[in-house]
């Protein structure tokens, strides 16, 4: 297992009021993303535990791309990864960000 | 919330309930099965109550350890719910996973009036935490019986990818009633386990037709192992849960005696049958070989004509 953390400054706060969302399952080639609204509006943190060690550069690029596209200010994303491909990671992050845009239930 | 918004939400949920139970995740099943917005999860993923064992094996954890437990409403009435995620480690029981279900059942026992729905999707005990998992199975079986003794109805809904195997099959056998879809296999030893231990002549695990007609939902319904057979949609499982909740009788020593005699009778009548088709034929079903290919609605009509398992048993 490898632990990776990426902290980014964000342009704006993530929309919506939802405090918490979880999407995906930890399985081979899949991952779960837990999103929590716990940070200052100008920050985003992505914490990863992955079964596939040695892909830090790919994660760095995928996360940077995600933050640029969604500006998820105020959100912490915690990821348990079962060796998902980068496109799956991007999809799950986008799904988590979209869920957080909903109003609190 | 405006009236039109409420209406839109309701119709969208009804539409979603046509979703396949088999294909849905544990969280989706819980969300769609129960009344919209009614579910409060206990020890949710944000608590990060993960397995203490998996890191020793350098394996990834899941924040909810593969099971969702909570309290919600079914057609307005409160129900406890537990749903296993069959895609995380085959829905297997580990220490935390099992403790969450045990705690839910004990809460139900103490309250006494709120039923429990268990959405099984499991291969059995998680091998990486075998001792803790086996203990969890024993604790859960005890907790099911204690809850039922306190007057709680415990219903199993089975139709997931992993089926309901190993200790999951034992727990299912302790429930007040089961609803199963064709995909929802119920057994203790899985096909590969039987083949490994007894040889391919005993059970060919690659013969999928054999697996389905021996362990699948149709056979379990006809044999009396499951009370209700349903089509593979969330709506069908919801209706089955409501039907079972309204029809289960009180539990006591007489129930167990009736169950014992039901099983003895079953063994006597079908013990010599080499295949499920022989059992169906012995049950008096015409053209028994056609059963595996029957669509769900036709099978339900046929099963309703075959005697249902005694309501006094279980």
CSV table of C-alpha atoms in Angstrom, one decimal:
chain,number,residue,atom,x,y,z
A,1,UNK,CA,0.0,0.0,0.0
A,2,UNK,CA,1.1,3.5,-0.7
A,3,UNK,CA,-0.2,6.8,0.9
A,4,UNK,CA,-0.3,9.9,-1.2
A,5,UNK,CA,-1.5,13.4,-0.3
A,6,UNK,CA,-2.2,16.3,-2.7
A,7,UNK,CA,-3.2,19.8,-1.4
A,8,UNK,CA,-4.3,22.4,-3.9
A,9,UNK,CA,-5.4,26.1,-3.7
A,10,UNK,CA,-8.8,26.5,-5.3
A,11,UNK,CA,-10.4,29.4,-7.3
A,12,UNK,CA,-13.7,29.1,-5.6
A,13,UNK,CA,-15.8,27.2,-3.0
A,14,UNK,CA,-17.6,24.0,-4.1
A,15,UNK,CA,-21.3,24.7,-4.8
A,16,UNK,CA,-24.0,23.1,-2.7
A,17,UNK,CA,-24.4,22.5,1.1
A,18,UNK,CA,-24.0,18.8,1.3
A,19,UNK,CA,-21.5,17.8,4.1
A,20,UNK,CA,-20.7,14.3,3.0
A,21,UNK,CA,-20.8,12.0,0.0
A,22,UNK,CA,-19.4,8.6,-0.8
A,23,UNK,CA,-19.2,6.9,-4.2
A,24,UNK,CA,-17.6,3.8,-5.6
A,25,UNK,CA,-16.4,0.5,-4.1
A,26,UNK,CA,-13.0,-0.8,-3.2
A,27,UNK,CA,-12.5,-3.6,-5.7
A,28,UNK,CA,-10.0,-4.6,-8.3
A,29,UNK,CA,-9.8,-1.7,-10.8
A,30,UNK,CA,-12.2,0.4,-8.7
A,31,UNK,CA,-12.0,2.8,-5.8
A,32,UNK,CA,-14.1,4.6,-3.2
A,33,UNK,CA,-14.1,8.4,-2.8
A,34,UNK,CA,-15.3,10.0,0.4
A,35,UNK,CA,-15.9,13.7,0.1
A,36,UNK,CA,-16.3,15.9,3.2
A,37,UNK,CA,-16.9,19.7,3.4
A,38,UNK,CA,-14.4,20.3,6.2
A,39,UNK,CA,-11.7,22.7,4.8
A,40,UNK,CA,-11.5,26.5,4.2
A,41,UNK,CA,-13.2,27.5,1.0
A,42,UNK,CA,-9.9,28.2,-0.8
A,43,UNK,CA,-8.4,24.7,-0.2
A,44,UNK,CA,-8.8,21.2,-1.5
A,45,UNK,CA,-7.1,18.1,-0.1
A,46,UNK,CA,-7.0,14.6,-1.7
A,47,UNK,CA,-5.7,11.8,0.5
A,48,UNK,CA,-5.1,8.5,-1.2
A,49,UNK,CA,-4.3,5.0,0.0
A,50,UNK,CA,-3.6,2.8,-3.0
A,51,UNK,CA,-2.9,-0.9,-3.6
A,52,UNK,CA,-0.8,0.0,-6.6
A,53,UNK,CA,2.4,1.6,-5.4
A,54,UNK,CA,4.7,3.7,-7.7
A,55,UNK,CA,2.1,5.8,-9.6
A,56,UNK,CA,2.5,9.1,-7.7
A,57,UNK,CA,3.1,11.1,-10.9
A,58,UNK,CA,0.0,9.8,-12.6
A,59,UNK,CA,-2.1,10.6,-9.4
A,60,UNK,CA,-0.5,14.1,-9.3
A,61,UNK,CA,-1.6,14.7,-12.9
A,62,UNK,CA,-5.2,13.3,-12.5
A,63,UNK,CA,-5.8,15.3,-9.3
A,64,UNK,CA,-4.4,18.5,-10.7
A,65,UNK,CA,-6.7,18.1,-13.7
A,66,UNK,CA,-9.7,17.4,-11.5
A,67,UNK,CA,-9.0,20.5,-9.3
A,68,UNK,CA,-8.6,22.7,-12.3
A,69,UNK,CA,-11.9,21.5,-13.8
A,70,UNK,CA,-14.1,21.5,-10.7
A,71,UNK,CA,-12.5,23.9,-8.3
A,72,UNK,CA,-13.8,21.9,-5.3
A,73,UNK,CA,-12.9,24.5,-2.6
A,74,UNK,CA,-13.5,23.4,1.0
A,75,UNK,CA,-13.6,19.7,0.2
A,76,UNK,CA,-11.4,16.9,1.5
A,77,UNK,CA,-11.4,13.8,-0.6
A,78,UNK,CA,-10.3,10.5,1.0
A,79,UNK,CA,-9.7,7.7,-1.5
A,80,UNK,CA,-9.3,3.9,-0.9
A,81,UNK,CA,-8.0,2.6,-4.2
A,82,UNK,CA,-8.0,-1.0,-5.5
A,83,UNK,CA,-5.8,-0.2,-8.5
A,84,UNK,CA,-8.2,1.8,-10.6
A,85,UNK,CA,-7.2,3.3,-14.0
A,86,UNK,CA,-6.8,7.0,-14.3
A,87,UNK,CA,-10.1,7.4,-16.2
A,88,UNK,CA,-12.0,5.6,-13.4
A,89,UNK,CA,-10.3,7.8,-10.8
A,90,UNK,CA,-11.4,11.0,-12.8
A,91,UNK,CA,-14.9,9.6,-13.1
A,92,UNK,CA,-15.3,8.9,-9.4
A,93,UNK,CA,-13.8,12.3,-8.3
A,94,UNK,CA,-16.2,14.0,-10.7
A,95,UNK,CA,-19.2,11.9,-9.3
A,96,UNK,CA,-18.2,12.8,-5.7
A,97,UNK,CA,-17.9,16.5,-6.6
A,98,UNK,CA,-21.2,16.5,-8.3
A,99,UNK,CA,-22.9,14.8,-5.3
A,100,UNK,CA,-21.5,17.5,-3.0
A,101,UNK,CA,-23.2,20.2,-5.2
A,102,UNK,CA,-26.6,18.9,-4.1
A,103,UNK,CA,-28.4,20.5,-1.2
A,104,UNK,CA,-27.9,19.0,2.2
A,105,UNK,CA,-30.5,16.2,2.9
B,1,UNK,CA,-40.6,22.0,-0.2
B,2,UNK,CA,-43.3,22.7,-2.8
B,3,UNK,CA,-46.0,20.2,-3.7
B,4,UNK,CA,-44.7,19.9,-7.3
B,5,UNK,CA,-41.2,19.2,-6.1
B,6,UNK,CA,-42.4,16.5,-3.8
B,7,UNK,CA,-44.3,14.9,-6.6
B,8,UNK,CA,-41.3,14.9,-8.9
B,9,UNK,CA,-39.1,13.3,-6.3
B,10,UNK,CA,-41.6,10.6,-5.7
B,11,UNK,CA,-42.1,9.7,-9.3
B,12,UNK,CA,-38.3,9.7,-9.8
B,13,UNK,CA,-37.9,7.2,-7.0
B,14,UNK,CA,-40.6,5.0,-8.4
B,15,UNK,CA,-38.7,5.0,-11.7
B,16,UNK,CA,-35.4,4.2,-10.0
B,17,UNK,CA,-37.0,1.3,-8.2
B,18,UNK,CA,-37.2,-0.6,-11.6
B,19,UNK,CA,-33.4,-0.8,-11.1
B,20,UNK,CA,-31.8,-4.2,-11.0
B,21,UNK,CA,-31.1,-5.4,-7.5
B,22,UNK,CA,-28.2,-7.5,-8.7
B,23,UNK,CA,-26.5,-4.6,-10.4
B,24,UNK,CA,-27.0,-2.1,-7.6
B,25,UNK,CA,-24.5,-1.3,-4.9
B,26,UNK,CA,-25.4,-1.8,-1.2
B,27,UNK,CA,-25.9,2.0,-0.8
B,28,UNK,CA,-28.2,2.2,-3.8
B,29,UNK,CA,-30.3,-0.8,-2.6
B,30,UNK,CA,-30.8,0.9,0.8
B,31,UNK,CA,-31.6,4.3,-0.7
B,32,UNK,CA,-34.1,2.9,-3.2
B,33,UNK,CA,-35.7,0.2,-1.0
B,34,UNK,CA,-36.7,2.5,1.8
B,35,UNK,CA,-38.8,5.6,1.8
B,36,UNK,CA,-37.0,8.6,0.1
B,37,UNK,CA,-34.7,10.5,2.5
B,38,UNK,CA,-35.6,8.3,5.5
B,39,UNK,CA,-32.3,6.6,6.1
B,40,UNK,CA,-30.0,7.5,8.9
B,41,UNK,CA,-26.8,5.5,8.8
B,42,UNK,CA,-25.0,4.3,11.9
B,43,UNK,CA,-21.1,4.3,12.0
B,44,UNK,CA,-21.0,5.7,8.4
B,45,UNK,CA,-18.0,5.9,6.2
B,46,UNK,CA,-16.9,9.3,7.7
B,47,UNK,CA,-16.2,7.5,11.0
B,48,UNK,CA,-13.6,5.5,9.1
B,49,UNK,CA,-14.2,2.4,11.3
B,50,UNK,CA,-12.1,0.2,9.1
B,51,UNK,CA,-10.9,-3.4,9.5
B,52,UNK,CA,-7.9,-3.7,11.9
B,53,UNK,CA,-6.6,-6.7,10.0
B,54,UNK,CA,-6.4,-5.8,6.3
B,55,UNK,CA,-3.4,-3.5,6.6
B,56,UNK,CA,-1.4,-6.5,8.0
B,57,UNK,CA,-2.0,-8.1,4.6
B,58,UNK,CA,-1.2,-4.9,2.7
B,59,UNK,CA,-4.8,-4.9,1.4
B,60,UNK,CA,-7.0,-1.8,0.9
B,61,UNK,CA,-9.7,-1.0,3.4
B,62,UNK,CA,-13.1,0.4,2.8
B,63,UNK,CA,-14.4,3.2,5.1
B,64,UNK,CA,-17.6,1.3,5.9
B,65,UNK,CA,-15.9,-2.2,6.0
B,66,UNK,CA,-18.4,-3.3,3.3
B,67,UNK,CA,-21.6,-3.0,5.2
B,68,UNK,CA,-24.2,-0.2,5.5
B,69,UNK,CA,-26.3,-0.3,8.7
B,70,UNK,CA,-29.0,2.2,9.7
B,71,UNK,CA,-32.6,3.1,10.5
B,72,UNK,CA,-35.1,4.1,7.9
B,73,UNK,CA,-38.8,3.8,7.0
B,74,UNK,CA,-40.6,1.3,4.8
B,75,UNK,CA,-44.0,2.5,3.7
B,76,UNK,CA,-44.0,4.9,6.7
B,77,UNK,CA,-43.0,2.4,9.4
B,78,UNK,CA,-39.5,2.3,11.0
B,79,UNK,CA,-37.1,-0.6,10.0
B,80,UNK,CA,-33.5,-1.3,10.8
B,81,UNK,CA,-31.5,-2.1,7.7
B,82,UNK,CA,-28.2,-3.7,7.0
B,83,UNK,CA,-26.8,-4.1,3.4
B,84,UNK,CA,-23.6,-5.9,2.4
B,85,UNK,CA,-21.5,-4.7,-0.5
B,86,UNK,CA,-20.8,-7.8,-2.5
B,87,UNK,CA,-18.1,-6.1,-4.6
B,88,UNK,CA,-15.9,-5.3,-1.6
B,89,UNK,CA,-14.0,-8.5,-0.8
B,90,UNK,CA,-17.0,-10.5,-1.9
B,91,UNK,CA,-19.2,-9.0,0.8
B,92,UNK,CA,-17.3,-11.1,3.3
B,93,UNK,CA,-17.7,-10.9,7.1
B,94,UNK,CA,-14.8,-9.4,8.9
B,95,UNK,CA,-14.5,-8.2,12.5
B,96,UNK,CA,-15.9,-4.7,12.1
B,97,UNK,CA,-18.4,-5.7,9.3
B,98,UNK,CA,-19.8,-8.4,11.6
B,99,UNK,CA,-19.8,-6.2,14.7
B,100,UNK,CA,-21.9,-3.6,12.9
B,101,UNK,CA,-24.6,-6.2,12.1
B,102,UNK,CA,-24.5,-7.6,15.6
B,103,UNK,CA,-24.9,-4.2,17.1
B,104,UNK,CA,-27.9,-3.5,14.9
B,105,UNK,CA,-29.6,-6.7,15.8
B,106,UNK,CA,-29.0,-6.1,19.5
B,107,UNK,CA,-30.5,-2.6,19.2
B,108,UNK,CA,-33.5,-4.2,17.5
B,109,UNK,CA,-33.8,-6.8,20.3
B,110,UNK,CA,-33.7,-4.0,23.0
B,111,UNK,CA,-36.3,-1.9,21.2
B,112,UNK,CA,-38.4,-5.0,20.4
B,113,UNK,CA,-40.9,-3.5,17.9
B,114,UNK,CA,-38.7,-2.4,14.9
B,115,UNK,CA,-38.1,-5.2,12.3
B,116,UNK,CA,-34.7,-5.8,10.7
B,117,UNK,CA,-34.0,-6.2,7.0
B,118,UNK,CA,-30.7,-7.8,6.1
B,119,UNK,CA,-29.7,-7.3,2.5
B,120,UNK,CA,-27.3,-10.3,2.2
B,121,UNK,CA,-24.5,-10.2,-0.5
B,122,UNK,CA,-21.7,-12.3,0.8
B,123,UNK,CA,-19.3,-15.2,0.1
B,124,UNK,CA,-19.0,-15.9,3.9
B,125,UNK,CA,-16.2,-15.2,6.3
B,126,UNK,CA,-13.3,-12.9,5.1
B,127,UNK,CA,-10.3,-15.3,5.0
B,128,UNK,CA,-7.8,-12.6,6.1
B,129,UNK,CA,-9.6,-12.2,9.4
B,130,UNK,CA,-11.0,-15.8,9.7
B,131,UNK,CA,-11.2,-16.2,13.5
B,132,UNK,CA,-12.8,-12.8,14.0
B,133,UNK,CA,-15.1,-13.4,11.1
B,134,UNK,CA,-16.2,-16.9,12.4
B,135,UNK,CA,-16.8,-15.4,15.8
B,136,UNK,CA,-18.9,-12.6,14.1
B,137,UNK,CA,-21.1,-15.2,12.4
B,138,UNK,CA,-21.7,-17.0,15.7
B,139,UNK,CA,-22.5,-13.6,17.4
B,140,UNK,CA,-24.9,-12.6,14.6
B,141,UNK,CA,-26.7,-15.9,14.7
B,142,UNK,CA,-27.2,-15.6,18.4
B,143,UNK,CA,-28.3,-11.9,18.0
B,144,UNK,CA,-30.8,-12.9,15.3
B,145,UNK,CA,-32.4,-15.5,17.6
B,146,UNK,CA,-32.4,-13.2,20.6
B,147,UNK,CA,-34.0,-10.5,18.5
B,148,UNK,CA,-36.7,-12.9,17.2
B,149,UNK,CA,-37.3,-14.1,20.8
B,150,UNK,CA,-37.9,-10.5,21.8
B,151,UNK,CA,-40.6,-10.3,19.1
B,152,UNK,CA,-38.5,-8.7,16.3
B,153,UNK,CA,-39.1,-9.8,12.7
B,154,UNK,CA,-35.8,-10.4,10.9
B,155,UNK,CA,-36.1,-10.6,7.1
B,156,UNK,CA,-33.4,-11.5,4.6
B,157,UNK,CA,-33.4,-10.2,1.1
B,158,UNK,CA,-31.1,-12.1,-1.2
B,159,UNK,CA,-30.3,-11.2,-4.9
B,160,UNK,CA,-26.7,-9.9,-5.0
B,161,UNK,CA,-23.7,-10.7,-7.0
B,162,UNK,CA,-22.0,-12.7,-4.3
B,163,UNK,CA,-25.2,-14.6,-3.4
B,164,UNK,CA,-25.4,-15.7,0.3
B,165,UNK,CA,-22.8,-18.3,1.1
B,166,UNK,CA,-20.8,-19.6,4.1
B,167,UNK,CA,-21.7,-18.0,7.4
B,168,UNK,CA,-24.1,-15.8,5.5
B,169,UNK,CA,-26.1,-18.9,4.6
B,170,UNK,CA,-26.2,-19.9,8.2
B,171,UNK,CA,-27.4,-16.5,9.3
B,172,UNK,CA,-30.1,-16.5,6.5
B,173,UNK,CA,-31.3,-19.9,7.9
B,174,UNK,CA,-31.9,-18.2,11.3
B,175,UNK,CA,-34.1,-15.4,9.8
B,176,UNK,CA,-37.8,-15.2,10.2
B,177,UNK,CA,-38.3,-15.2,6.4
B,178,UNK,CA,-36.3,-14.8,3.2
B,179,UNK,CA,-37.1,-13.3,-0.2
B,180,UNK,CA,-34.8,-14.3,-3.0
B,181,UNK,CA,-34.4,-13.6,-6.7
B,182,UNK,CA,-33.2,-16.1,-9.3
B,183,UNK,CA,-29.6,-14.6,-9.0
B,184,UNK,CA,-29.6,-14.8,-5.2
B,185,UNK,CA,-28.0,-18.1,-4.6
B,186,UNK,CA,-28.2,-19.5,-1.0
B,187,UNK,CA,-25.9,-22.2,0.3
B,188,UNK,CA,-23.2,-22.8,2.9
B,189,UNK,CA,-20.3,-24.3,0.9
B,190,UNK,CA,-19.9,-22.7,-2.5
B,191,UNK,CA,-19.5,-24.6,-5.8
B,192,UNK,CA,-15.7,-24.4,-5.8
B,193,UNK,CA,-15.5,-25.5,-2.2
B,194,UNK,CA,-17.6,-28.6,-2.8
B,195,UNK,CA,-15.7,-29.5,-5.9
B,196,UNK,CA,-12.3,-29.0,-4.1
B,197,UNK,CA,-13.4,-31.2,-1.1
B,198,UNK,CA,-15.5,-33.9,-2.8
B,199,UNK,CA,-14.3,-34.0,-6.4
B,200,UNK,CA,-15.7,-32.9,-9.7
B,201,UNK,CA,-18.0,-36.0,-9.9
B,202,UNK,CA,-19.8,-34.7,-6.8
B,203,UNK,CA,-20.2,-31.2,-8.0
B,204,UNK,CA,-18.8,-29.6,-11.2
B,205,UNK,CA,-18.4,-25.9,-10.2
B,206,UNK,CA,-18.0,-24.9,-13.9
B,207,UNK,CA,-21.4,-26.3,-14.8
B,208,UNK,CA,-23.3,-23.0,-14.2
B,209,UNK,CA,-26.7,-24.5,-14.9
B,210,UNK,CA,-26.0,-27.1,-12.1
B,211,UNK,CA,-25.0,-24.3,-9.8
B,212,UNK,CA,-28.1,-22.2,-10.5
B,213,UNK,CA,-30.6,-25.1,-10.2
B,214,UNK,CA,-28.9,-26.4,-7.0
B,215,UNK,CA,-28.3,-23.1,-5.1
B,216,UNK,CA,-30.3,-20.5,-7.1
B,217,UNK,CA,-33.5,-18.7,-5.9
B,218,UNK,CA,-36.0,-20.8,-7.9
B,219,UNK,CA,-34.8,-24.0,-6.2
B,220,UNK,CA,-34.7,-22.3,-2.7
B,221,UNK,CA,-38.3,-21.2,-3.2
B,222,UNK,CA,-39.6,-24.6,-4.3
B,223,UNK,CA,-37.7,-26.4,-1.5
B,224,UNK,CA,-39.1,-24.0,1.1
B,225,UNK,CA,-35.8,-22.4,2.0
B,226,UNK,CA,-37.1,-19.0,0.9
B,227,UNK,CA,-40.7,-17.9,1.5
B,228,UNK,CA,-40.9,-15.5,-1.5
B,229,UNK,CA,-39.4,-15.5,-5.0
B,230,UNK,CA,-39.1,-12.1,-6.7
B,231,UNK,CA,-38.0,-10.6,-10.0
B,232,UNK,CA,-34.7,-8.8,-9.9
B,233,UNK,CA,-35.9,-5.2,-9.2
B,234,UNK,CA,-35.7,-3.0,-6.1
B,235,UNK,CA,-39.5,-2.6,-6.3
B,236,UNK,CA,-40.1,-6.4,-6.2
B,237,UNK,CA,-37.8,-6.7,-3.1
B,238,UNK,CA,-39.7,-3.8,-1.5
B,239,UNK,CA,-43.1,-5.4,-2.1
B,240,UNK,CA,-41.7,-8.8,-0.8
B,241,UNK,CA,-40.4,-7.2,2.4
B,242,UNK,CA,-43.8,-5.5,3.0
B,243,UNK,CA,-45.6,-8.8,2.4
B,244,UNK,CA,-43.3,-10.8,4.7
B,245,UNK,CA,-43.5,-8.2,7.5
B,246,UNK,CA,-47.3,-8.5,7.5
B,247,UNK,CA,-47.4,-12.3,7.4
B,248,UNK,CA,-44.7,-13.5,9.8
B,249,UNK,CA,-46.1,-15.1,13.0
B,250,UNK,CA,-44.8,-15.0,16.5
B,251,UNK,CA,-41.6,-16.9,17.2
B,252,UNK,CA,-41.1,-19.5,20.0
B,253,UNK,CA,-40.1,-23.1,20.8
B,254,UNK,CA,-43.1,-24.4,18.7
B,255,UNK,CA,-41.7,-22.5,15.7
B,256,UNK,CA,-38.4,-24.3,16.0
B,257,UNK,CA,-40.1,-27.7,16.5
B,258,UNK,CA,-42.2,-27.1,13.4
B,259,UNK,CA,-39.0,-26.1,11.5
B,260,UNK,CA,-37.3,-29.3,12.7
B,261,UNK,CA,-40.1,-31.5,11.5
B,262,UNK,CA,-40.3,-29.6,8.2
B,263,UNK,CA,-36.6,-30.3,7.6
B,264,UNK,CA,-36.9,-34.0,8.6
B,265,UNK,CA,-39.9,-34.4,6.3
B,266,UNK,CA,-37.9,-32.7,3.5
B,267,UNK,CA,-35.0,-35.0,4.0
B,268,UNK,CA,-37.2,-38.1,4.0
B,269,UNK,CA,-39.0,-37.1,0.8
B,270,UNK,CA,-36.1,-35.8,-1.2
B,271,UNK,CA,-33.0,-37.2,0.4
B,272,UNK,CA,-32.4,-39.8,-2.3
B,273,UNK,CA,-32.9,-37.3,-5.2
B,274,UNK,CA,-29.6,-36.8,-7.2
B,275,UNK,CA,-30.6,-33.5,-8.7
B,276,UNK,CA,-32.9,-30.5,-8.2
B,277,UNK,CA,-35.0,-31.5,-11.2
B,278,UNK,CA,-35.7,-34.8,-9.5
B,279,UNK,CA,-36.9,-32.9,-6.4
B,280,UNK,CA,-39.2,-30.7,-8.5
B,281,UNK,CA,-40.6,-33.8,-10.3
B,282,UNK,CA,-41.2,-35.5,-6.9
B,283,UNK,CA,-43.0,-32.3,-5.9
B,284,UNK,CA,-45.4,-33.1,-8.7
B,285,UNK,CA,-44.4,-30.2,-10.9
B,286,UNK,CA,-45.1,-31.1,-14.6
B,287,UNK,CA,-42.2,-30.5,-17.0
B,288,UNK,CA,-39.7,-29.8,-14.2
B,289,UNK,CA,-36.8,-29.5,-16.6
B,290,UNK,CA,-38.3,-26.3,-18.0
B,291,UNK,CA,-38.1,-24.5,-14.7
B,292,UNK,CA,-34.6,-22.9,-15.0
B,293,UNK,CA,-35.7,-21.2,-18.2
B,294,UNK,CA,-39.0,-19.9,-17.0
B,295,UNK,CA,-39.4,-16.1,-16.8
B,296,UNK,CA,-39.9,-14.7,-13.3
B,297,UNK,CA,-43.6,-14.0,-13.6
B,298,UNK,CA,-44.4,-17.5,-14.9
B,299,UNK,CA,-42.2,-19.1,-12.3
B,300,UNK,CA,-44.0,-17.1,-9.5
B,301,UNK,CA,-47.4,-18.3,-10.8
B,302,UNK,CA,-46.1,-21.9,-10.8
B,303,UNK,CA,-44.5,-21.6,-7.4
B,304,UNK,CA,-47.7,-20.2,-5.9
B,305,UNK,CA,-49.5,-23.4,-6.9
B,306,UNK,CA,-46.9,-25.5,-5.2
B,307,UNK,CA,-47.4,-25.7,-1.5
B,308,UNK,CA,-45.7,-22.9,0.4
B,309,UNK,CA,-43.4,-23.7,3.2
B,310,UNK,CA,-45.4,-24.1,6.4
B,311,UNK,CA,-46.1,-20.7,8.0
B,312,UNK,CA,-45.6,-22.4,11.4
B,313,UNK,CA,-42.0,-23.3,10.7
B,314,UNK,CA,-38.8,-21.2,10.6
